[in-house]
Every structure is written in C-alpha cells, then in structure tokens.
Amino acid sequence: MLLLPLLVSFPLLFNLMFAMQNSALYRYPTGRASFGKFKCDPFYFLWEEKLTSSMVEDKLDCTFLCVGEPKCYSFNIAVYPDSKGLYLCELLATDKYREAEKVHANATFHHCSPSSPCESAPCKNGGVCVPEYERNSYHCECKPVFCGTHCKRYKWNRTCSDIKYCNPEAKNGSYVIDPDGEGGVKPFKVFCDMTDKDGIGVTVVSHDSENRTLVAGFEAPGSYWRNVTYDETSLIQLTSLTASSAHCEQFIKYECYHSVILSNDDMYGWWVSRDDEKMKYWGGVNSVPFKCACGLTDTCADSSYGCNCDKNDLNWREDSGLLTDKSKLPVIQMRFGDTGDIVLYNESGYHTLGPLECYGLI
C-alpha cells in the first residue's frame, strides 16, 4: 500500500495542523486550505462514473486535483505513462469503502482512497462502512434486517432493549415484542420505558396487584393470598422475556403493624416464584434465606431478626427492595398472615408489588 500525503498551506496553519492529526481528508469551508492523506491499492480499479479525467505528471498531481475538487473522494491513476510521459488521472465522487463491490483487480491502474478506519472492515453482515474523513471516523449503513453500530445484531423486536438498540430515537410507549422469535410463543404488547436505566430500553409488564393493598384479619401463616395476573401476557411469555433479557427486577414491599413476615424460619409471609416455589427471602436480597434488605446490612429494627417487620411491635415498619433473580421472576402470588388480632393490637399490613421490568441485551 502506498501512502500519499498532501498539504496546501495558507495562513490557516492552526486548522491544518489539527486536520493533519485528526483527518484523512480535510477541506476548509472557504477553500483556502486543504489536506489529504491517501492510501493506494496497486493494480486495482474502482469502476465508477468519473467526475473528471486529466493527464498528470505523477500521483502527487492527481492527489492535488482530488483534494482541490470538493466532490472528489478517491481516484484511479494509470500505472504506465503515455507517449508524453503523462498519466491518466480519473477523479471519483465515491471511494472503495462505499463501493467495495466495484473494486476489481486491474493491470493498468492503481486506485487511491483516503485512509480510514473502514480499512479494518468494522461493519458486519454486509453493512457498508461510510467514512467520516474529517473526524477520522466512520458509521455503518446496515442491511434492513441488521442494526447496531457495527450491524452485528439481527433486527428483531425481542425486548424493548433490542428496539432501543436498533432505533436510538425510539420513544416511550406501547410496543409488540417477540422474545423467542418466529415459531415460539405468541408476540405480546408491553410498555417500553426508553429513558429509564440510562436509556437502555426497559420492558415493563404491569399487573392487577400494583396498588397498595390492606392485609387484616388473617392470622395463620400465609392465610392471606393475592394471586398476580399480568396484563395481556401468559407466564410462558414472561418466561421467554426474562430469558431474552440481561436483567429483570420487581419491587416488593410490606408495611407492617405488629405483623411479621420471615421471622427467622417461622414464616408468616412470603412470595411465590413463577415455578410455584415458596420463596424464603424478601426484596433487596438475592437468595439469603430469612433476610430482608436490612438483614444484609445489619440495620434491622431488631438485630436478632433479618427483617424490620419481624420486630413485631406497635410501630409501623417496612421491608422493601428489588427482587432480581430473573430465573424466579415474575412473582405470581403473595402470602401473608399474623394480622388476626385486630382488637388488642390492631395487627395489619399493606403489600405493594411493582411491575416486572427487564432490560439489557444478551
């Protein structure tokens, strides 16, 4: 490969010095200064309509002509001179990166395009690398079925994160997703929050149990239950969503007045996983049995218990946090007890369960 630098210097020295360090092809807007750094492919020819054809003394003259022509982005130059010692120079309005399929071996020409990161072929799956010469950068123009910075991801609305990745301008709203693709579970409608989590695209599935709900008059462990029904989705659809997302979470909270939940294995309250498993930990904890969030930091109201509510006193207390084990989510049921004495202690509680939220690419 041949490297042909060119500098036409006028009073704009600062601009040119910056261009020389950061650009492969720079043209000052007023035309008073230009800079070009070209790489030539010996014995190759770009078959493209010519801007102009000229006879020049050498490659440097051809490079001058291209840099001086605002529409020129590459050139072909003859390998051999004519009888007068001149070389045919053809200026082109495109380059080998955008028209790679038109570059062919040729015994009588060299092709020269500005140097570019496109040399490393960063655009995958047939994507076209479009140089941005002034910034020594590029962007990829993907085929319709691919997306992403380098066209690596198949354009498939599996989750809201996929939608946002392929369409960074996507707005908050309702979308239809298909987490496991054609032939799997039926696509379903969700809400996409395109601003939460630094704009990654969060899939939000609501349900019928999000409101703060009173628990009172149920004494035996788990004697109160609340089944959770998710909007317009089945459990198998939600399972496919969690499998297609890097992270999933669900907020859960219990407010208590003289009402315990986990109570060091003497459980009165719990949540039920999608596999119908009675879960022994609370929000803010990954898997440690009989712990709420305060139990992990030794900040519970009574240090001998793993949850604030387990102090079981005549004060309103709360245990809350995110459930984050996506293999267990979503929550399909909540169970509570120890709210039967409404005369002497006015035992009661309130439960709140947030929507299922999933995000991140896998």
CSV table of C-alpha atoms in Angstrom, one decimal:
chain,number,residue,atom,x,y,z
A,1,MET,CA,0.0,0.0,0.0
A,2,LEU,CA,1.3,3.5,-0.9
A,3,LEU,CA,0.7,6.5,1.4
A,4,LEU,CA,0.4,9.9,-0.4
A,5,PRO,CA,0.3,12.9,2.0
A,6,LEU,CA,-0.7,16.3,0.6
A,7,LEU,CA,-0.6,19.7,2.3
A,8,VAL,CA,-1.5,23.0,0.7
A,9,SER,CA,-0.6,25.6,3.2
A,10,PHE,CA,-2.1,29.1,3.5
A,11,PRO,CA,-2.4,31.4,6.6
A,12,LEU,CA,-4.7,28.9,8.3
A,13,LEU,CA,-1.8,27.0,9.9
A,14,PHE,CA,-3.7,26.0,13.1
A,15,ASN,CA,-6.6,24.5,11.2
A,16,LEU,CA,-4.3,22.5,9.0
A,17,MET,CA,-2.2,21.2,12.0
A,18,PHE,CA,-5.4,20.0,13.6
A,19,ALA,CA,-6.5,18.4,10.3
A,20,MET,CA,-3.2,16.6,9.9
A,21,GLN,CA,-3.5,15.0,13.2
A,22,ASN,CA,-7.2,14.1,13.1
A,23,SER,CA,-8.4,13.9,9.5
A,24,ALA,CA,-7.7,11.9,6.4
A,25,LEU,CA,-9.4,14.4,4.1
A,26,TYR,CA,-10.0,18.0,5.2
A,27,ARG,CA,-11.3,20.9,3.1
A,28,TYR,CA,-11.5,24.3,4.7
A,29,PRO,CA,-15.0,25.7,4.0
A,30,THR,CA,-13.7,28.8,2.1
A,31,GLY,CA,-11.4,26.6,0.0
A,32,ARG,CA,-8.3,28.4,1.3
A,33,ALA,CA,-6.7,25.3,2.7
A,34,SER,CA,-7.0,21.5,2.1
A,35,PHE,CA,-5.3,18.4,3.3
A,36,GLY,CA,-5.5,14.8,2.1
A,37,LYS,CA,-3.9,11.5,3.2
A,38,PHE,CA,-4.5,8.7,0.7
A,39,LYS,CA,-3.7,5.0,0.5
A,40,CYS,CA,-3.3,3.4,-2.9
A,41,ASP,CA,-4.1,-0.2,-3.8
A,42,PRO,CA,-1.7,-1.1,-6.6
A,43,PHE,CA,-3.3,-2.7,-9.7
A,44,TYR,CA,-6.9,-2.2,-8.6
A,45,PHE,CA,-9.6,-0.1,-10.3
A,46,LEU,CA,-12.8,1.4,-8.9
A,47,TRP,CA,-15.4,1.1,-11.7
A,48,GLU,CA,-17.5,4.2,-11.0
A,49,GLU,CA,-18.6,7.2,-13.1
A,50,LYS,CA,-15.8,9.7,-13.3
A,51,LEU,CA,-16.1,13.4,-12.2
A,52,THR,CA,-13.2,14.4,-14.5
A,53,SER,CA,-10.3,12.8,-16.4
A,54,SER,CA,-6.9,14.6,-16.7
A,55,MET,CA,-3.4,13.8,-17.8
A,56,VAL,CA,-0.9,14.5,-14.9
A,57,GLU,CA,2.8,14.1,-14.3
A,58,ASP,CA,2.6,11.8,-11.3
A,59,LYS,CA,0.4,10.5,-8.4
A,60,LEU,CA,1.0,13.7,-6.4
A,61,ASP,CA,-0.5,15.8,-9.1
A,62,CYS,CA,-3.6,13.5,-9.2
A,63,THR,CA,-3.9,13.8,-5.4
A,64,PHE,CA,-3.8,17.6,-5.6
A,65,LEU,CA,-6.6,17.5,-8.2
A,66,CYS,CA,-8.8,15.3,-5.9
A,67,VAL,CA,-8.2,17.3,-2.8
A,68,GLY,CA,-9.0,20.5,-4.7
A,69,GLU,CA,-12.3,19.1,-6.1
A,70,PRO,CA,-15.0,19.3,-3.3
A,71,LYS,CA,-16.8,16.3,-4.8
A,72,CYS,CA,-13.8,14.0,-5.1
A,73,TYR,CA,-13.3,11.2,-2.6
A,74,SER,CA,-10.9,8.9,-4.5
A,75,PHE,CA,-9.1,8.5,-7.8
A,76,ASN,CA,-7.8,6.0,-10.3
A,77,ILE,CA,-4.4,6.6,-11.8
A,78,ALA,CA,-2.8,4.8,-14.7
A,79,VAL,CA,0.2,2.6,-13.9
A,80,TYR,CA,2.0,3.5,-17.1
A,81,PRO,CA,2.5,6.9,-18.8
A,82,ASP,CA,1.5,7.7,-22.3
A,83,SER,CA,4.0,8.7,-25.1
A,84,LYS,CA,4.4,12.2,-23.5
A,85,GLY,CA,5.2,10.8,-20.1
A,86,LEU,CA,1.8,11.7,-18.6
A,87,TYR,CA,-0.6,9.5,-16.5
A,88,LEU,CA,-4.3,9.3,-16.8
A,89,CYS,CA,-6.0,10.6,-13.6
A,90,GLU,CA,-9.7,9.9,-13.0
A,91,LEU,CA,-11.4,11.7,-10.1
A,92,LEU,CA,-14.3,9.8,-8.5
A,93,ALA,CA,-17.2,11.0,-6.3
A,94,THR,CA,-17.1,7.9,-4.0
A,95,ASP,CA,-14.5,5.6,-2.5
A,96,LYS,CA,-13.6,2.0,-2.2
A,97,TYR,CA,-15.3,1.6,1.2
A,98,ARG,CA,-18.8,2.7,0.0
A,99,GLU,CA,-18.4,0.8,-3.3
A,100,ALA,CA,-16.4,-2.2,-2.3
A,101,GLU,CA,-18.1,-4.5,-4.8
A,102,LYS,CA,-16.9,-2.3,-7.7
A,103,VAL,CA,-13.2,-2.5,-6.9
A,104,HIS,CA,-11.5,-5.1,-9.1
A,105,ALA,CA,-8.0,-6.1,-10.0
A,106,ASN,CA,-6.6,-4.3,-13.0
A,107,ALA,CA,-3.3,-4.5,-14.7
A,108,THR,CA,-3.2,-0.9,-15.8
A,109,PHE,CA,-4.5,1.2,-12.9
A,110,HIS,CA,-3.9,1.9,-9.2
A,111,HIS,CA,-6.8,3.0,-7.0
A,112,CYS,CA,-6.3,5.6,-4.2
A,113,SER,CA,-8.8,6.4,-1.4
A,114,PRO,CA,-8.3,8.4,1.8
A,115,SER,CA,-7.1,6.3,4.7
A,116,SER,CA,-9.9,5.4,7.0
A,117,PRO,CA,-10.8,3.1,9.9
A,118,CYS,CA,-13.0,1.4,7.3
A,119,GLU,CA,-9.8,-0.4,6.2
A,120,SER,CA,-10.4,-2.9,9.1
A,121,ALA,CA,-13.9,-3.7,7.7
A,122,PRO,CA,-15.8,-3.0,11.0
A,123,CYS,CA,-19.3,-3.3,9.5
A,124,LYS,CA,-20.6,-6.8,9.6
A,125,ASN,CA,-23.3,-8.8,7.9
A,126,GLY,CA,-23.0,-6.9,4.6
A,127,GLY,CA,-23.1,-3.4,6.2
A,128,VAL,CA,-21.5,-0.6,4.3
A,129,CYS,CA,-18.7,1.4,6.0
A,130,VAL,CA,-19.2,5.1,5.3
A,131,PRO,CA,-16.0,7.1,6.1
A,132,GLU,CA,-16.2,10.4,8.1
A,133,TYR,CA,-12.8,11.6,6.9
A,134,GLU,CA,-12.7,14.9,8.8
A,135,ARG,CA,-13.1,13.1,12.1
A,136,ASN,CA,-11.1,10.1,11.1
A,137,SER,CA,-14.2,8.0,11.9
A,138,TYR,CA,-17.0,6.2,10.2
A,139,HIS,CA,-20.5,4.9,10.6
A,140,CYS,CA,-22.1,1.7,9.3
A,141,GLU,CA,-25.2,1.6,7.0
A,142,CYS,CA,-26.7,-1.8,7.8
A,143,LYS,CA,-28.8,-4.0,5.7
A,144,PRO,CA,-32.6,-3.8,6.6
A,145,VAL,CA,-32.5,-6.9,8.8
A,146,PHE,CA,-29.5,-5.9,10.9
A,147,CYS,CA,-28.8,-3.0,13.2
A,148,GLY,CA,-26.3,-1.6,15.7
A,149,THR,CA,-23.1,0.4,15.5
A,150,HIS,CA,-21.4,-2.5,13.5
A,151,CYS,CA,-24.5,-4.2,12.1
A,152,LYS,CA,-23.9,-7.2,14.4
A,153,ARG,CA,-27.4,-7.6,15.7
A,154,TYR,CA,-30.3,-9.1,13.9
A,155,LYS,CA,-33.2,-6.6,13.8
A,156,TRP,CA,-35.8,-8.5,15.9
A,157,ASN,CA,-38.0,-6.9,18.5
A,158,ARG,CA,-37.3,-9.4,21.2
A,159,THR,CA,-37.4,-6.8,24.0
A,160,CYS,CA,-37.5,-3.0,24.5
A,161,SER,CA,-33.7,-3.0,24.8
A,162,ASP,CA,-33.5,-4.6,21.3
A,163,ILE,CA,-35.9,-1.9,20.0
A,164,LYS,CA,-33.9,0.9,21.5
A,165,TYR,CA,-30.6,-0.6,20.4
A,166,CYS,CA,-31.8,-0.7,16.8
A,167,ASN,CA,-33.6,2.6,17.0
A,168,PRO,CA,-31.9,5.0,19.4
A,169,GLU,CA,-34.6,7.6,18.8
A,170,ALA,CA,-37.5,5.3,19.9
A,171,LYS,CA,-39.8,7.0,22.4
A,172,ASN,CA,-41.7,5.7,25.5
A,173,GLY,CA,-44.9,3.8,24.6
A,174,SER,CA,-46.6,0.5,23.8
A,175,TYR,CA,-44.8,-1.9,21.6
A,176,VAL,CA,-45.3,-5.5,20.5
A,177,ILE,CA,-42.3,-7.8,21.3
A,178,ASP,CA,-41.5,-11.3,20.4
A,179,PRO,CA,-38.8,-12.6,22.8
A,180,ASP,CA,-38.2,-16.0,21.4
A,181,GLY,CA,-38.9,-15.2,17.7
A,182,GLU,CA,-40.9,-16.8,15.0
A,183,GLY,CA,-42.4,-20.2,15.9
A,184,GLY,CA,-42.2,-19.6,19.6
A,185,VAL,CA,-44.7,-18.1,22.0
A,186,LYS,CA,-47.1,-15.5,20.6
A,187,PRO,CA,-45.8,-11.9,20.5
A,188,PHE,CA,-47.4,-9.7,23.1
A,189,LYS,CA,-47.8,-6.0,23.9
A,190,VAL,CA,-45.7,-4.3,26.6
A,191,PHE,CA,-44.8,-0.8,27.7
A,192,CYS,CA,-41.3,0.4,26.8
A,193,ASP,CA,-39.6,2.9,29.0
A,194,MET,CA,-36.9,4.3,26.7
A,195,THR,CA,-35.5,6.8,29.3
A,196,ASP,CA,-35.0,4.7,32.5
A,197,LYS,CA,-31.7,2.9,33.2
A,198,ASP,CA,-29.7,5.5,31.2
A,199,GLY,CA,-32.0,5.0,28.1
A,200,ILE,CA,-31.2,1.3,27.6
A,201,GLY,CA,-34.9,0.4,26.8
A,202,VAL,CA,-36.8,-1.2,29.7
A,203,THR,CA,-39.6,-3.7,29.1
A,204,VAL,CA,-42.4,-3.0,31.6
A,205,VAL,CA,-45.2,-5.6,32.2
A,206,SER,CA,-47.9,-4.4,34.6
A,207,HIS,CA,-50.4,-6.5,36.6
A,208,ASP,CA,-53.5,-6.2,38.7
A,209,SER,CA,-51.8,-6.1,42.1
A,210,GLU,CA,-49.7,-2.9,41.9
A,211,ASN,CA,-51.9,-0.8,44.3
A,212,ARG,CA,-51.1,-0.6,48.0
A,213,THR,CA,-53.4,-3.2,49.5
A,214,LEU,CA,-54.5,-3.8,53.1
A,215,VAL,CA,-54.0,-7.1,54.8
A,216,ALA,CA,-56.0,-7.6,58.0
A,217,GLY,CA,-57.9,-10.4,59.8
A,218,PHE,CA,-55.6,-13.2,58.7
A,219,GLU,CA,-53.7,-14.9,61.5
A,220,ALA,CA,-52.4,-18.2,60.2
A,221,PRO,CA,-49.1,-18.2,58.2
A,222,GLY,CA,-49.9,-17.4,54.6
A,223,SER,CA,-53.7,-17.4,55.2
A,224,TYR,CA,-54.0,-14.3,53.1
A,225,TRP,CA,-53.1,-14.7,49.5
A,226,ARG,CA,-53.1,-12.5,46.4
A,227,ASN,CA,-52.7,-14.0,43.0
A,228,VAL,CA,-51.0,-11.8,40.5
A,229,THR,CA,-52.3,-11.6,36.9
A,230,TYR,CA,-50.1,-9.9,34.3
A,231,ASP,CA,-51.6,-7.7,31.6
A,232,GLU,CA,-52.3,-9.4,28.3
A,233,THR,CA,-49.5,-12.0,28.9
A,234,SER,CA,-49.1,-15.6,29.9
A,235,LEU,CA,-46.5,-17.0,32.3
A,236,ILE,CA,-44.7,-18.7,29.4
A,237,GLN,CA,-44.5,-15.4,27.5
A,238,LEU,CA,-43.0,-13.7,30.6
A,239,THR,CA,-40.5,-16.6,31.0
A,240,SER,CA,-39.4,-16.0,27.4
A,241,LEU,CA,-38.9,-12.3,28.2
A,242,THR,CA,-36.7,-13.0,31.2
A,243,ALA,CA,-34.6,-15.4,29.2
A,244,SER,CA,-34.1,-12.8,26.4
A,245,SER,CA,-33.1,-10.0,28.9
A,246,ALA,CA,-29.8,-9.5,30.6
A,247,HIS,CA,-31.5,-8.3,33.8
A,248,CYS,CA,-35.0,-8.4,35.3
A,249,GLU,CA,-36.3,-7.0,38.6
A,250,GLN,CA,-39.5,-6.5,40.5
A,251,PHE,CA,-40.1,-4.2,43.5
A,252,ILE,CA,-41.9,-5.7,46.5
A,253,LYS,CA,-42.9,-4.0,49.8
A,254,TYR,CA,-44.6,-5.0,53.0
A,255,GLU,CA,-45.7,-2.3,55.6
A,256,CYS,CA,-46.4,-3.9,58.9
A,257,TYR,CA,-48.0,-3.1,62.3
A,258,HIS,CA,-47.4,-5.9,64.8
A,259,SER,CA,-47.2,-8.3,61.8
A,260,VAL,CA,-44.1,-10.4,61.0
A,261,ILE,CA,-43.1,-11.9,57.6
A,262,LEU,CA,-40.0,-14.2,57.6
A,263,SER,CA,-39.3,-14.3,61.4
A,264,ASN,CA,-36.2,-16.5,61.3
A,265,ASP,CA,-37.9,-19.5,59.6
A,266,ASP,CA,-41.2,-19.1,61.5
A,267,MET,CA,-42.6,-17.6,58.3
A,268,TYR,CA,-45.9,-15.8,58.1
A,269,GLY,CA,-45.4,-14.1,54.8
A,270,TRP,CA,-43.6,-14.9,51.5
A,271,TRP,CA,-43.8,-14.5,47.8
A,272,VAL,CA,-44.2,-17.3,45.2
A,273,SER,CA,-42.0,-17.6,42.1
A,274,ARG,CA,-43.1,-18.4,38.6
A,275,ASP,CA,-42.3,-22.1,39.3
A,276,ASP,CA,-44.7,-22.1,42.2
A,277,GLU,CA,-41.9,-22.1,44.8
A,278,LYS,CA,-42.4,-20.6,48.2
A,279,MET,CA,-39.5,-18.0,48.5
A,280,LYS,CA,-37.8,-17.5,51.8
A,281,TYR,CA,-36.2,-14.1,51.2
A,282,TRP,CA,-37.5,-10.6,50.6
A,283,GLY,CA,-36.9,-7.7,48.3
A,284,GLY,CA,-33.3,-6.4,48.3
A,285,VAL,CA,-31.9,-9.9,48.8
A,286,ASN,CA,-30.7,-12.3,46.1
A,287,SER,CA,-31.0,-15.6,47.9
A,288,VAL,CA,-30.1,-15.4,51.6
A,289,PRO,CA,-32.9,-17.2,53.5
A,290,PHE,CA,-35.0,-15.3,56.0
A,291,LYS,CA,-33.4,-12.0,55.2
A,292,CYS,CA,-34.8,-8.6,54.1
A,293,ALA,CA,-32.6,-5.8,52.8
A,294,CYS,CA,-31.9,-4.6,56.3
A,295,GLY,CA,-30.7,-8.0,57.3
A,296,LEU,CA,-27.8,-7.8,54.8
A,297,THR,CA,-26.6,-4.6,56.3
A,298,ASP,CA,-27.3,-5.3,60.0
A,299,THR,CA,-29.7,-2.3,60.2
A,300,CYS,CA,-33.0,-4.0,61.1
A,301,ALA,CA,-35.1,-2.7,63.9
A,302,ASP,CA,-34.2,-5.7,66.0
A,303,SER,CA,-30.7,-7.1,65.2
A,304,SER,CA,-31.8,-10.6,66.2
A,305,TYR,CA,-34.1,-10.7,63.2
A,306,GLY,CA,-33.5,-10.4,59.4
A,307,CYS,CA,-36.4,-8.0,58.7
A,308,ASN,CA,-37.8,-4.8,60.2
A,309,CYS,CA,-41.3,-6.3,60.4
A,310,ASP,CA,-40.1,-9.2,62.5
A,311,LYS,CA,-39.6,-6.9,65.5
A,312,ASN,CA,-43.4,-7.3,65.7
A,313,ASP,CA,-44.0,-4.2,67.8
A,314,LEU,CA,-46.6,-1.4,67.9
A,315,ASN,CA,-44.9,0.7,65.3
A,316,TRP,CA,-45.4,0.9,61.6
A,317,ARG,CA,-42.4,-0.6,59.9
A,318,GLU,CA,-41.4,-1.5,56.3
A,319,ASP,CA,-39.4,-4.1,54.4
A,320,SER,CA,-38.9,-3.5,50.7
A,321,GLY,CA,-36.5,-3.8,47.8
A,322,LEU,CA,-35.9,-5.3,44.4
A,323,LEU,CA,-36.2,-9.0,43.5
A,324,THR,CA,-33.5,-9.6,40.9
A,325,ASP,CA,-33.2,-13.3,40.2
A,326,LYS,CA,-34.7,-13.5,36.8
A,327,SER,CA,-34.9,-17.3,36.9
A,328,LYS,CA,-37.6,-16.8,39.7
A,329,LEU,CA,-39.5,-13.9,38.3
A,330,PRO,CA,-42.2,-12.8,37.9
A,331,VAL,CA,-43.9,-13.0,41.2
A,332,ILE,CA,-47.2,-14.9,40.8
A,333,GLN,CA,-48.5,-14.8,44.3
A,334,MET,CA,-48.1,-13.0,47.7
A,335,ARG,CA,-48.9,-14.7,51.0
A,336,PHE,CA,-49.2,-13.0,54.5
A,337,GLY,CA,-50.5,-13.8,58.0
A,338,ASP,CA,-50.1,-12.5,61.6
A,339,THR,CA,-52.8,-9.9,61.1
A,340,GLY,CA,-55.6,-11.6,63.0
A,341,ASP,CA,-55.6,-9.7,66.3
A,342,ILE,CA,-57.3,-6.5,65.1
A,343,VAL,CA,-58.9,-5.8,68.6
A,344,LEU,CA,-56.0,-5.8,71.0
A,345,TYR,CA,-53.1,-4.9,68.7
A,346,ASN,CA,-54.8,-3.7,65.6
A,347,GLU,CA,-52.5,-6.0,63.6
A,348,SER,CA,-52.4,-5.2,59.9
A,349,GLY,CA,-50.2,-4.7,56.9
A,350,TYR,CA,-50.1,-3.4,53.4
A,351,HIS,CA,-48.4,-5.0,50.4
A,352,THR,CA,-47.2,-3.4,47.2
A,353,LEU,CA,-45.8,-5.1,44.1
A,354,GLY,CA,-44.3,-3.3,41.2
A,355,PRO,CA,-44.4,-4.3,37.6
A,356,LEU,CA,-41.9,-6.7,36.1
A,357,GLU,CA,-39.1,-4.8,34.5
A,358,CYS,CA,-36.5,-6.3,32.2
A,359,TYR,CA,-33.6,-4.7,30.3
A,360,GLY,CA,-30.2,-5.3,28.7
A,361,LEU,CA,-29.1,-7.2,25.6
A,362,ILE,CA,-27.9,-10.8,25.6
